[in-house]
PDB file of C-alpha atoms in Angstrom:
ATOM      1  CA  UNK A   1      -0.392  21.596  -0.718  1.00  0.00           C
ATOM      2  CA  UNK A   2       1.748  18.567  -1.503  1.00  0.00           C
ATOM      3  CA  UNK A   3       5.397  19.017  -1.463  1.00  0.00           C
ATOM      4  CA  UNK A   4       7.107  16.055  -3.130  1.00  0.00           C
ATOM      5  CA  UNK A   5      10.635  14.910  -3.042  1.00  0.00           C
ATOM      6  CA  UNK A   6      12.364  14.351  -6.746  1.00  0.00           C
ATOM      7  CA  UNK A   7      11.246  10.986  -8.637  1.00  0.00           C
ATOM      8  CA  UNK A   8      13.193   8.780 -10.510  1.00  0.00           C
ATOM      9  CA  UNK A   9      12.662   5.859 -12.334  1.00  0.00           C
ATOM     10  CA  UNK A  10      14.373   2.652 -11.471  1.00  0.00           C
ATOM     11  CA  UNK A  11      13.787  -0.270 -13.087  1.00  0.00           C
ATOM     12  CA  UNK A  12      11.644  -3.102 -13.891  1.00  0.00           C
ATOM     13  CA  UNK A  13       9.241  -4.830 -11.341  1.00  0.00           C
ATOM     14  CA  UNK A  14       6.713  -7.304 -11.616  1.00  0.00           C
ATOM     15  CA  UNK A  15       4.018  -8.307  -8.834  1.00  0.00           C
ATOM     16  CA  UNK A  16       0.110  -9.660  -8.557  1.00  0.00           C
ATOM     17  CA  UNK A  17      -0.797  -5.815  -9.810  1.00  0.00           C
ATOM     18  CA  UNK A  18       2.503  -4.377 -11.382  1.00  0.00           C
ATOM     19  CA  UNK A  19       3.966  -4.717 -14.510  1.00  0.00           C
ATOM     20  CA  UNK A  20       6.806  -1.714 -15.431  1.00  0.00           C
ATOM     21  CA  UNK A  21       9.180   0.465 -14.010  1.00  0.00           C
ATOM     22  CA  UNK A  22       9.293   1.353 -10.246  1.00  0.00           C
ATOM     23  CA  UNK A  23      10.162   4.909  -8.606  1.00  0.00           C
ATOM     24  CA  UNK A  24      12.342   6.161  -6.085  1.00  0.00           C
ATOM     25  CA  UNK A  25      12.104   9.269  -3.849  1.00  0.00           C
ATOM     26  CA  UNK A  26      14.903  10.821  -3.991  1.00  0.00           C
ATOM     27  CA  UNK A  27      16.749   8.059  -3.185  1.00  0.00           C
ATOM     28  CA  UNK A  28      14.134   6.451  -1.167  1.00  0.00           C
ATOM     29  CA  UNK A  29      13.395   3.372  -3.281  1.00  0.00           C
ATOM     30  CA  UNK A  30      11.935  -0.463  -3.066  1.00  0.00           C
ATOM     31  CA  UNK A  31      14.704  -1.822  -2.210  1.00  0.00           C
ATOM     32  CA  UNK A  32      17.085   1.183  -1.411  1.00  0.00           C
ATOM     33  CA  UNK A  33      19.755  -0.598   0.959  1.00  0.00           C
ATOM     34  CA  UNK A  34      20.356   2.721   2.468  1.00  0.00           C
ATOM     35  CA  UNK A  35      16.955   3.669   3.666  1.00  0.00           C
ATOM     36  CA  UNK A  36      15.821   4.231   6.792  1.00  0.00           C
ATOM     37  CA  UNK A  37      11.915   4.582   7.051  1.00  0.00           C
ATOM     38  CA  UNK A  38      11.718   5.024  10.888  1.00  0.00           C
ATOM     39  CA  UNK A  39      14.096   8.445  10.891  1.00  0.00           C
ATOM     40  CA  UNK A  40      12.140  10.631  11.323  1.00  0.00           C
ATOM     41  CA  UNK A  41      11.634  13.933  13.345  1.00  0.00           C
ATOM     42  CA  UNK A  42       9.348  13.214  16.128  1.00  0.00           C
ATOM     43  CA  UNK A  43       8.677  16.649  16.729  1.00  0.00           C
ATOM     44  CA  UNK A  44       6.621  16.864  13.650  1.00  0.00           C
ATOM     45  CA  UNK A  45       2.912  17.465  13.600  1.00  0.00           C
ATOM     46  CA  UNK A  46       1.570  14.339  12.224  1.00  0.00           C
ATOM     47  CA  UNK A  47       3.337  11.294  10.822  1.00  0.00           C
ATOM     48  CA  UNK A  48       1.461   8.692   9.252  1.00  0.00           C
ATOM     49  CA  UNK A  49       2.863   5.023   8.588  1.00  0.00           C
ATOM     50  CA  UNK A  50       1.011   3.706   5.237  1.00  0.00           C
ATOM     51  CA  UNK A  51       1.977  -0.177   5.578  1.00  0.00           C
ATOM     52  CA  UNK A  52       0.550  -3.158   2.569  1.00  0.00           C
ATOM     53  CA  UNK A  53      -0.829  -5.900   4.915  1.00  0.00           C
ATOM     54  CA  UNK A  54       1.777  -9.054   5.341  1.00  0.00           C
ATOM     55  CA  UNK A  55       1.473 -11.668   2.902  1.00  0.00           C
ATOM     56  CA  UNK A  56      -1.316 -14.578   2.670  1.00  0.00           C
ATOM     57  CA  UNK A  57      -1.114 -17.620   0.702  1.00  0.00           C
ATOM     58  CA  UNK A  58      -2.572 -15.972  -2.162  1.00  0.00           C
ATOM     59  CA  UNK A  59       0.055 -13.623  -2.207  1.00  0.00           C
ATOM     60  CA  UNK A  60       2.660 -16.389  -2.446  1.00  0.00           C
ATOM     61  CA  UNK A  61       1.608 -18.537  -4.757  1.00  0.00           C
ATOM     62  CA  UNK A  62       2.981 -18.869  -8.264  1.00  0.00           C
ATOM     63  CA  UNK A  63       1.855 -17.774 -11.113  1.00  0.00           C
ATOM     64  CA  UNK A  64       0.631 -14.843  -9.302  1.00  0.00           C
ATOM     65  CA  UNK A  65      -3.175 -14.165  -8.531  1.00  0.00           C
ATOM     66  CA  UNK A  66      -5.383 -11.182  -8.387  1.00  0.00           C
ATOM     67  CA  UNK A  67      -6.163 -10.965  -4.294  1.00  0.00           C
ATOM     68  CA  UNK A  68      -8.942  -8.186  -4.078  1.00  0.00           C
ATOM     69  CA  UNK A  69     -11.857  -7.242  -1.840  1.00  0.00           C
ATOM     70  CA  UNK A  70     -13.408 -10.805  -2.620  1.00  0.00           C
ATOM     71  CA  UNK A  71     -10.865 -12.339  -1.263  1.00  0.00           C
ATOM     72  CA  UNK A  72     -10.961 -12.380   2.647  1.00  0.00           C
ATOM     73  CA  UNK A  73      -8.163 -15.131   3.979  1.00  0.00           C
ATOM     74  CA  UNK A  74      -5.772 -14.374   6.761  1.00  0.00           C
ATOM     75  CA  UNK A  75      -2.292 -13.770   7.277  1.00  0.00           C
ATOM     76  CA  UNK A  76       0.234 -16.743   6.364  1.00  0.00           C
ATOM     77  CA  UNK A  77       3.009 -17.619   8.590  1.00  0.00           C
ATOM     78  CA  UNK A  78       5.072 -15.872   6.240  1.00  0.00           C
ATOM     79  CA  UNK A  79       2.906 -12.843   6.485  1.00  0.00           C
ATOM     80  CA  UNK A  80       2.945 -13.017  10.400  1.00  0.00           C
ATOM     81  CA  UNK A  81       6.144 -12.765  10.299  1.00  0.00           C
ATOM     82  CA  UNK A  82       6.883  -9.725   8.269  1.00  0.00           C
ATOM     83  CA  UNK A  83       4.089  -7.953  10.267  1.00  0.00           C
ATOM     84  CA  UNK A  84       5.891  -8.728  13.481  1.00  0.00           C
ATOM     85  CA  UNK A  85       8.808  -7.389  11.482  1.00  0.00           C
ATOM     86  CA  UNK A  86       7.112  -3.969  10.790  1.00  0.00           C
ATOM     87  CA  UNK A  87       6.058  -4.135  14.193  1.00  0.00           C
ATOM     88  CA  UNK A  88       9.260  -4.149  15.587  1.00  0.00           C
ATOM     89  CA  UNK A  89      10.819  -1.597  13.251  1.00  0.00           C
ATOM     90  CA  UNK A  90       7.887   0.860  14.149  1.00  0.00           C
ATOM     91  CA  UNK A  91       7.883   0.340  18.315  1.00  0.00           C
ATOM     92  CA  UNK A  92      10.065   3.161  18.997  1.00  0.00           C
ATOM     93  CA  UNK A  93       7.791   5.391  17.206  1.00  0.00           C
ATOM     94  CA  UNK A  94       5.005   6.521  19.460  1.00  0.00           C
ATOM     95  CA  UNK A  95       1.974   5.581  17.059  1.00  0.00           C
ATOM     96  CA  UNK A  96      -1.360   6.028  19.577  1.00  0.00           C
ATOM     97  CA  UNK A  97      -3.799   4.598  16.456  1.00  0.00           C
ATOM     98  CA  UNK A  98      -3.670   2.064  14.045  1.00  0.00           C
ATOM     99  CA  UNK A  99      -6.376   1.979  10.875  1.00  0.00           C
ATOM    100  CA  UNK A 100      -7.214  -1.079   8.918  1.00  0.00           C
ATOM    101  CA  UNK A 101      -9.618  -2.261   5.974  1.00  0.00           C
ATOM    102  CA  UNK A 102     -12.401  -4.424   7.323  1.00  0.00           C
ATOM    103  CA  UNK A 103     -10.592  -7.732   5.605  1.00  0.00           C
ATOM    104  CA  UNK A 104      -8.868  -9.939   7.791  1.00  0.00           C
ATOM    105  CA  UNK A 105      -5.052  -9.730   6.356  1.00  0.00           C
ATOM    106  CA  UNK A 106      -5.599  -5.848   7.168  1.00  0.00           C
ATOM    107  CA  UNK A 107      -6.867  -6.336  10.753  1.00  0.00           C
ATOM    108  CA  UNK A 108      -4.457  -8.773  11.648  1.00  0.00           C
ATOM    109  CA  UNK A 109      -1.595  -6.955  10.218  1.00  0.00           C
ATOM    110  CA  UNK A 110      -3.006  -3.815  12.209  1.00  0.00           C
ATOM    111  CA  UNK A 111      -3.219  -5.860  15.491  1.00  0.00           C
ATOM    112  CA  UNK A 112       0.212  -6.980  15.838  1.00  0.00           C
ATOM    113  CA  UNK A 113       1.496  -3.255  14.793  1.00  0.00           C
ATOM    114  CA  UNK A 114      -0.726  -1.939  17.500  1.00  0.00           C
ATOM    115  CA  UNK A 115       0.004  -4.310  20.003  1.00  0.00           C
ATOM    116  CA  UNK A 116       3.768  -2.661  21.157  1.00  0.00           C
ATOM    117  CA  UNK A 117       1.941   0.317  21.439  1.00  0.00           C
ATOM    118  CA  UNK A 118      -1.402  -0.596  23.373  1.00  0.00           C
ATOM    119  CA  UNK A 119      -2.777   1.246  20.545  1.00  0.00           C
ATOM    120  CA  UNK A 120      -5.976   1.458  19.027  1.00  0.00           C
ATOM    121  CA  UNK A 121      -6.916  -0.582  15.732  1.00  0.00           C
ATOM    122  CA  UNK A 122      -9.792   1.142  13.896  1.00  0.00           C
ATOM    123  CA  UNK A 123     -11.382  -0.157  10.512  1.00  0.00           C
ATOM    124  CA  UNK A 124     -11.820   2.483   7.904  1.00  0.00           C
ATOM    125  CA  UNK A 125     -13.860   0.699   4.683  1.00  0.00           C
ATOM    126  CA  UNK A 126     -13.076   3.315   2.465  1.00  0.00           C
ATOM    127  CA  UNK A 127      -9.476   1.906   2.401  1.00  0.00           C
ATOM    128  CA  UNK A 128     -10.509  -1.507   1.327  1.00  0.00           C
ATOM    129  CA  UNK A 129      -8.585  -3.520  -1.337  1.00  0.00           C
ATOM    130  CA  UNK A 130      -9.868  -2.970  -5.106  1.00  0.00           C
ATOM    131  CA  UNK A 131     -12.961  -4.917  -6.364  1.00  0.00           C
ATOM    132  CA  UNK A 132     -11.025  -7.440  -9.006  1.00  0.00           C
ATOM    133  CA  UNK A 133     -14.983  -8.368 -10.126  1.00  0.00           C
ATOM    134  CA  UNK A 134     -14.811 -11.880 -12.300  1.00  0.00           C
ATOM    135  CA  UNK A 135     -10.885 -11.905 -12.100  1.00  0.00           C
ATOM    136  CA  UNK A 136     -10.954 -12.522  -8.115  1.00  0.00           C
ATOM    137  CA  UNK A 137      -7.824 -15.253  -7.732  1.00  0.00           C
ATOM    138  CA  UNK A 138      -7.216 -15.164 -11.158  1.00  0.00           C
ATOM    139  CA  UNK A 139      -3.591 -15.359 -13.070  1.00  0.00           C
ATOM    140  CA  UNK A 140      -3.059 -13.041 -15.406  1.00  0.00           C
ATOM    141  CA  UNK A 141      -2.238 -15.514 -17.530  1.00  0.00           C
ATOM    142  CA  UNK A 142      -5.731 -17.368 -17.455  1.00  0.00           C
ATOM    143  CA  UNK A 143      -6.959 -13.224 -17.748  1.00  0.00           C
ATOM    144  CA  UNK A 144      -5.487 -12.886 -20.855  1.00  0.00           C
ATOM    145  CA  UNK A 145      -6.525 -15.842 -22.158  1.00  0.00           C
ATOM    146  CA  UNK A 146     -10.459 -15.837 -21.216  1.00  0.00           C
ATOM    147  CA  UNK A 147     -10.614 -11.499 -21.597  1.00  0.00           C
ATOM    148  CA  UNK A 148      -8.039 -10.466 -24.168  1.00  0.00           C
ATOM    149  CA  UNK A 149     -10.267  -6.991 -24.524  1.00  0.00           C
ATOM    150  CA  UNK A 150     -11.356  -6.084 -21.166  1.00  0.00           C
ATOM    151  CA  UNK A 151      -7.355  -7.202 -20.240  1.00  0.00           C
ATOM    152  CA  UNK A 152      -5.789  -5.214 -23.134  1.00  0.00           C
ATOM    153  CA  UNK A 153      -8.250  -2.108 -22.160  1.00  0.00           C
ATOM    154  CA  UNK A 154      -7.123  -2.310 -18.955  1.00  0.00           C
ATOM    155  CA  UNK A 155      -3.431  -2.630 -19.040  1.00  0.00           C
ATOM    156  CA  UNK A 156      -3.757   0.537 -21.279  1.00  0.00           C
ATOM    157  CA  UNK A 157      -5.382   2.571 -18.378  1.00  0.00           C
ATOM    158  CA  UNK A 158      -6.224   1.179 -15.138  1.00  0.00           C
ATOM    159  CA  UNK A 159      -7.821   4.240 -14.146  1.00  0.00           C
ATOM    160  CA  UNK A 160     -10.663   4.984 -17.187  1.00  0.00           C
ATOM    161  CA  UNK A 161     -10.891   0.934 -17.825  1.00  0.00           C
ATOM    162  CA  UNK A 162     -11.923  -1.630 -14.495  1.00  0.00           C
ATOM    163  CA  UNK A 163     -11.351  -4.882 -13.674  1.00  0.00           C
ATOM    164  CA  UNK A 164     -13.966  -6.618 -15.428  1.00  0.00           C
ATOM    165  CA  UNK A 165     -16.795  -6.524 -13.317  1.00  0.00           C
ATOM    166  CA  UNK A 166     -15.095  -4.623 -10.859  1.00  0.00           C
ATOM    167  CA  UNK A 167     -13.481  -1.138  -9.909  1.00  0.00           C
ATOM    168  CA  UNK A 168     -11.229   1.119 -11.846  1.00  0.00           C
ATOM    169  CA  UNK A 169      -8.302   3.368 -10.256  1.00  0.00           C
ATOM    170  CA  UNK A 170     -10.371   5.514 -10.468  1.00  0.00           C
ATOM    171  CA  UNK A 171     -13.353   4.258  -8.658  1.00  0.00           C
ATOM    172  CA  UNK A 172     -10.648   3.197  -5.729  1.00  0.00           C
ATOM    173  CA  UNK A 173      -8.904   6.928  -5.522  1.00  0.00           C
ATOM    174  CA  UNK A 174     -12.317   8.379  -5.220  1.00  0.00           C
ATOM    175  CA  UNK A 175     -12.739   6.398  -1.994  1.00  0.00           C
ATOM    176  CA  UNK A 176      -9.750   6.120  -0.696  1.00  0.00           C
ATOM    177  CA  UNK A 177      -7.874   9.816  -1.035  1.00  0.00           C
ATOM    178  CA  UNK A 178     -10.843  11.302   0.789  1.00  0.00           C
ATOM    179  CA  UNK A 179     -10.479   8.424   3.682  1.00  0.00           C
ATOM    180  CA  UNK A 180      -6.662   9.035   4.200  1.00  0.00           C
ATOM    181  CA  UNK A 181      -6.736  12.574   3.731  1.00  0.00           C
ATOM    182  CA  UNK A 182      -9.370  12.792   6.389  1.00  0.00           C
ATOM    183  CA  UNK A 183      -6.446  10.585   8.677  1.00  0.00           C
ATOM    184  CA  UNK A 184      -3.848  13.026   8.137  1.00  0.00           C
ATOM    185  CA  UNK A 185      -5.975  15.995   8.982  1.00  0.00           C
ATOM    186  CA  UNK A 186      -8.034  14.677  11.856  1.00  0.00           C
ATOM    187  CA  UNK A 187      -5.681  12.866  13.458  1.00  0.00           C
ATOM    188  CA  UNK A 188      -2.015  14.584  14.989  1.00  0.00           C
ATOM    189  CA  UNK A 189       0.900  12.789  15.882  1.00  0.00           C
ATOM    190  CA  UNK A 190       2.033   9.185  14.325  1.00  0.00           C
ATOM    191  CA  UNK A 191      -0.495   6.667  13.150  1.00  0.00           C
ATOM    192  CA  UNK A 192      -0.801   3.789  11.172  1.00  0.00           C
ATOM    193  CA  UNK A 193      -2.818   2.595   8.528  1.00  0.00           C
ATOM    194  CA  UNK A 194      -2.580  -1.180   7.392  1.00  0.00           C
ATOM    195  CA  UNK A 195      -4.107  -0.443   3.422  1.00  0.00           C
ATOM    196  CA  UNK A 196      -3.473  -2.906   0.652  1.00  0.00           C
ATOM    197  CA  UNK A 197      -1.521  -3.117  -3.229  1.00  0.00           C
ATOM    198  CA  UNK A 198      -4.185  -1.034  -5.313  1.00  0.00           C
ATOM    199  CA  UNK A 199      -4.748   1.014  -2.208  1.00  0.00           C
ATOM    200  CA  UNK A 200      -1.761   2.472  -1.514  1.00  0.00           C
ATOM    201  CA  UNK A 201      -0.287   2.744  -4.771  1.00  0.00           C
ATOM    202  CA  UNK A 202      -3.306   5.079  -5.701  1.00  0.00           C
ATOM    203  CA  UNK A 203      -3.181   7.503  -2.720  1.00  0.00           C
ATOM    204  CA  UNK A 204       1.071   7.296  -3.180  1.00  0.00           C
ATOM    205  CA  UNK A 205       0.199   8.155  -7.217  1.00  0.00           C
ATOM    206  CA  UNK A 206      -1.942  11.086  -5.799  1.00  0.00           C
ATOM    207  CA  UNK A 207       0.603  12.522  -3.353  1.00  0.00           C
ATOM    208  CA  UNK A 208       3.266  12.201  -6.088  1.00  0.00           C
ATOM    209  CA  UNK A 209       1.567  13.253  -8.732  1.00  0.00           C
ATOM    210  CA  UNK A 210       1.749  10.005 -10.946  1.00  0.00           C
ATOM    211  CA  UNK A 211      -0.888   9.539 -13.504  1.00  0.00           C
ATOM    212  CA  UNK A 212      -3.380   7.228 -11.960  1.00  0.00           C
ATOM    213  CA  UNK A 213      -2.993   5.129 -15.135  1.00  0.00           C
ATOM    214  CA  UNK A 214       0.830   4.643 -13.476  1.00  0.00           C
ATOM    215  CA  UNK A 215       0.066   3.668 -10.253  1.00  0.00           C
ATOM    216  CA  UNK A 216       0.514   0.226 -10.310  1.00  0.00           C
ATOM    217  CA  UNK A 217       4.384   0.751 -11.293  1.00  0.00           C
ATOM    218  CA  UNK A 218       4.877   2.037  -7.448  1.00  0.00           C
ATOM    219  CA  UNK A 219       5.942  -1.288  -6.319  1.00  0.00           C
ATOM    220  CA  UNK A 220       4.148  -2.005  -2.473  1.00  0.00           C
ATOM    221  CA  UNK A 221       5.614  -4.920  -0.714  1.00  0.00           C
ATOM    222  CA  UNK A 222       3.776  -7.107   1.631  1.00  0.00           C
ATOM    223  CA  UNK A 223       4.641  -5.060   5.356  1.00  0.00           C
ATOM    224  CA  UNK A 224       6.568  -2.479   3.196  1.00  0.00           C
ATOM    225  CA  UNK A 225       6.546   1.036   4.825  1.00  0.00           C
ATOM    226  CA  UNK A 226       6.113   4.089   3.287  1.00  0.00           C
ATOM    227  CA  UNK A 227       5.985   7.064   5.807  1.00  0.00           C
ATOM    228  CA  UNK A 228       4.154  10.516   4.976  1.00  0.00           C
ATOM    229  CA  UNK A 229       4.718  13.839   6.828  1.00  0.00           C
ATOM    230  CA  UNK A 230       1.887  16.569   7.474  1.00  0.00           C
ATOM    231  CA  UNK A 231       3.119  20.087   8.685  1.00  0.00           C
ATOM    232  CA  UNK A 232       0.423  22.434   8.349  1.00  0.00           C
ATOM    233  CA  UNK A 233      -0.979  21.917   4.697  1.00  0.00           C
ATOM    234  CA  UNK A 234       1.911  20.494   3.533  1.00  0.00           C
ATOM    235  CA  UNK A 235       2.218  16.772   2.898  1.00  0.00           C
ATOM    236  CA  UNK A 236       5.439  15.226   2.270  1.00  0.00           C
ATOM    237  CA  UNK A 237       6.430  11.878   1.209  1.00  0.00           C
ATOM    238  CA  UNK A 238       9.163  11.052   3.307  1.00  0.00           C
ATOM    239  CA  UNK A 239       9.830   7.017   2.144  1.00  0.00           C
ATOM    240  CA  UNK A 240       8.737   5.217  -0.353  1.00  0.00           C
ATOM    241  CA  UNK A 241       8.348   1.260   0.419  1.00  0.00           C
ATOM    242  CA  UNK A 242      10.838   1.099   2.922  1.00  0.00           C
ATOM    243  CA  UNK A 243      12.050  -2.822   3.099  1.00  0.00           C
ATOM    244  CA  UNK A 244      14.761  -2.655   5.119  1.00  0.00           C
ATOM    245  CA  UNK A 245      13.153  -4.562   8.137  1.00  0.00           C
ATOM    246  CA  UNK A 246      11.935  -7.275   6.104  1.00  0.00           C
ATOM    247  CA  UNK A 247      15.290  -8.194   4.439  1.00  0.00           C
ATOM    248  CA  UNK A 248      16.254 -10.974   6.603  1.00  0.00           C
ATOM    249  CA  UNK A 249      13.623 -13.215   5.188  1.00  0.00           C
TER     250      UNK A 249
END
């Protein structure tokens, strides 16, 4: 059973994967001054800590480019940074495992989280980034321009129509909701898991019951945190993208 808190939209956003509004959780939003990701009960059963890897240098260049499982570079100093960040915001909690994708800005996001902890990183494949196919480090611009059908398809719905060459929503929930279901069963306590932009906003579409074709308006910053709650069978999203920790940058 998922119980979910009340969603509202809130605004325009606009990222490597996101074009459209954004949505808050009751309150809990993007970049909701007032939240406050790491309150949380600690007498609860099982907390898990869904985190979007810190930023490489394909995240930060300009126009934006599509980063997916083709692409395999490492953190940048920027994106060290914010994962220390998340680090430090999560080091009070006491998270015993960490789960990452097999690509590098996973892992390394997933090592320094782990690290205050002495805690465990484990790679999970199912939780990999989306297959982009042919538009791997793409614009969207130069998308549009060299596959104005496969793009307009797409942009329609995400989840029937793939990247060319590449996955659908679809295709990625089927992998992925399994995988981090599986974590919040299997595993009690507070965890971790280091996923990635298509990633997360499909499994946070599935908790919230978004239409898949909607997922990529849940905006997922680079080291954002969005914390879900499992008591019994009931999973709760707590925070949606919490940013707080990163605003200093």
């Amino acid at each position: 059973m998922y119980s979910v808190r009340d969603r509202l939209p809130t605004g325009p956003a606009q990222d490597e994967h996101c074009c459209g509004e954004r949505f808050a959780v009751r309150g809990w939003c993007c970049d909701d001054p007032a939240a406050k990701f790491g309150d949380v009960d600690v007498s609860e059963r099982t907390y898990l800590y869904l985190l979007r890897h810190g930023a490489t240098d394909a995240n930060q260049r300009r126009p934006y480019v599509l980063q997916g499982q083709g692409t395999d570079g490492p953190l940048s100093q920027a994106g060290r940074t914010q994962a220390r960040r998340a680090a430090e915001a999560l080091a009070h909690l006491p998270i015993h495992t960490v789960f990452a994708s097999p690509l590098k800005r996973s892992r390394e996001t997933a090592a320094i989280v782990a690290e205050p902890h002495g805690a465990q990183v484990r790679v999970v494949p199912e939780i990999t980034e989306v297959d982009v196919g042919e538009w791997e480090a793409m614009s969207w611009n130069a998308v549009m321009e060299r596959y104005p059908e496969q793009y307009r398809r797409f942009m329609s719905d995400p989840a029937v129509f793939p990247y060319a060459g590449g996955e659908s929503y679809a295709d990625v929930a089927r992998r992925v909701v399994p995988a981090l279901e599986a974590i919040l069963r299997e595993h009690d306590g507070h965890v971790a898991v280091v996923g990635h932009n298509v990633v997360n906003r499909v499994f946070l579409a599935h908790l919230l019951g978004v239409e898949l074709r909607r997922a990529r308006t849940l905006r997922q910053s680079n080291c954002g945190i969005n914390v879900i709650r499992r008591k019994g069978d009931e999973i709760e999203l707590i925070t949606l993208n919490g940013v707080l920790h990163l605003e200093s940058e």
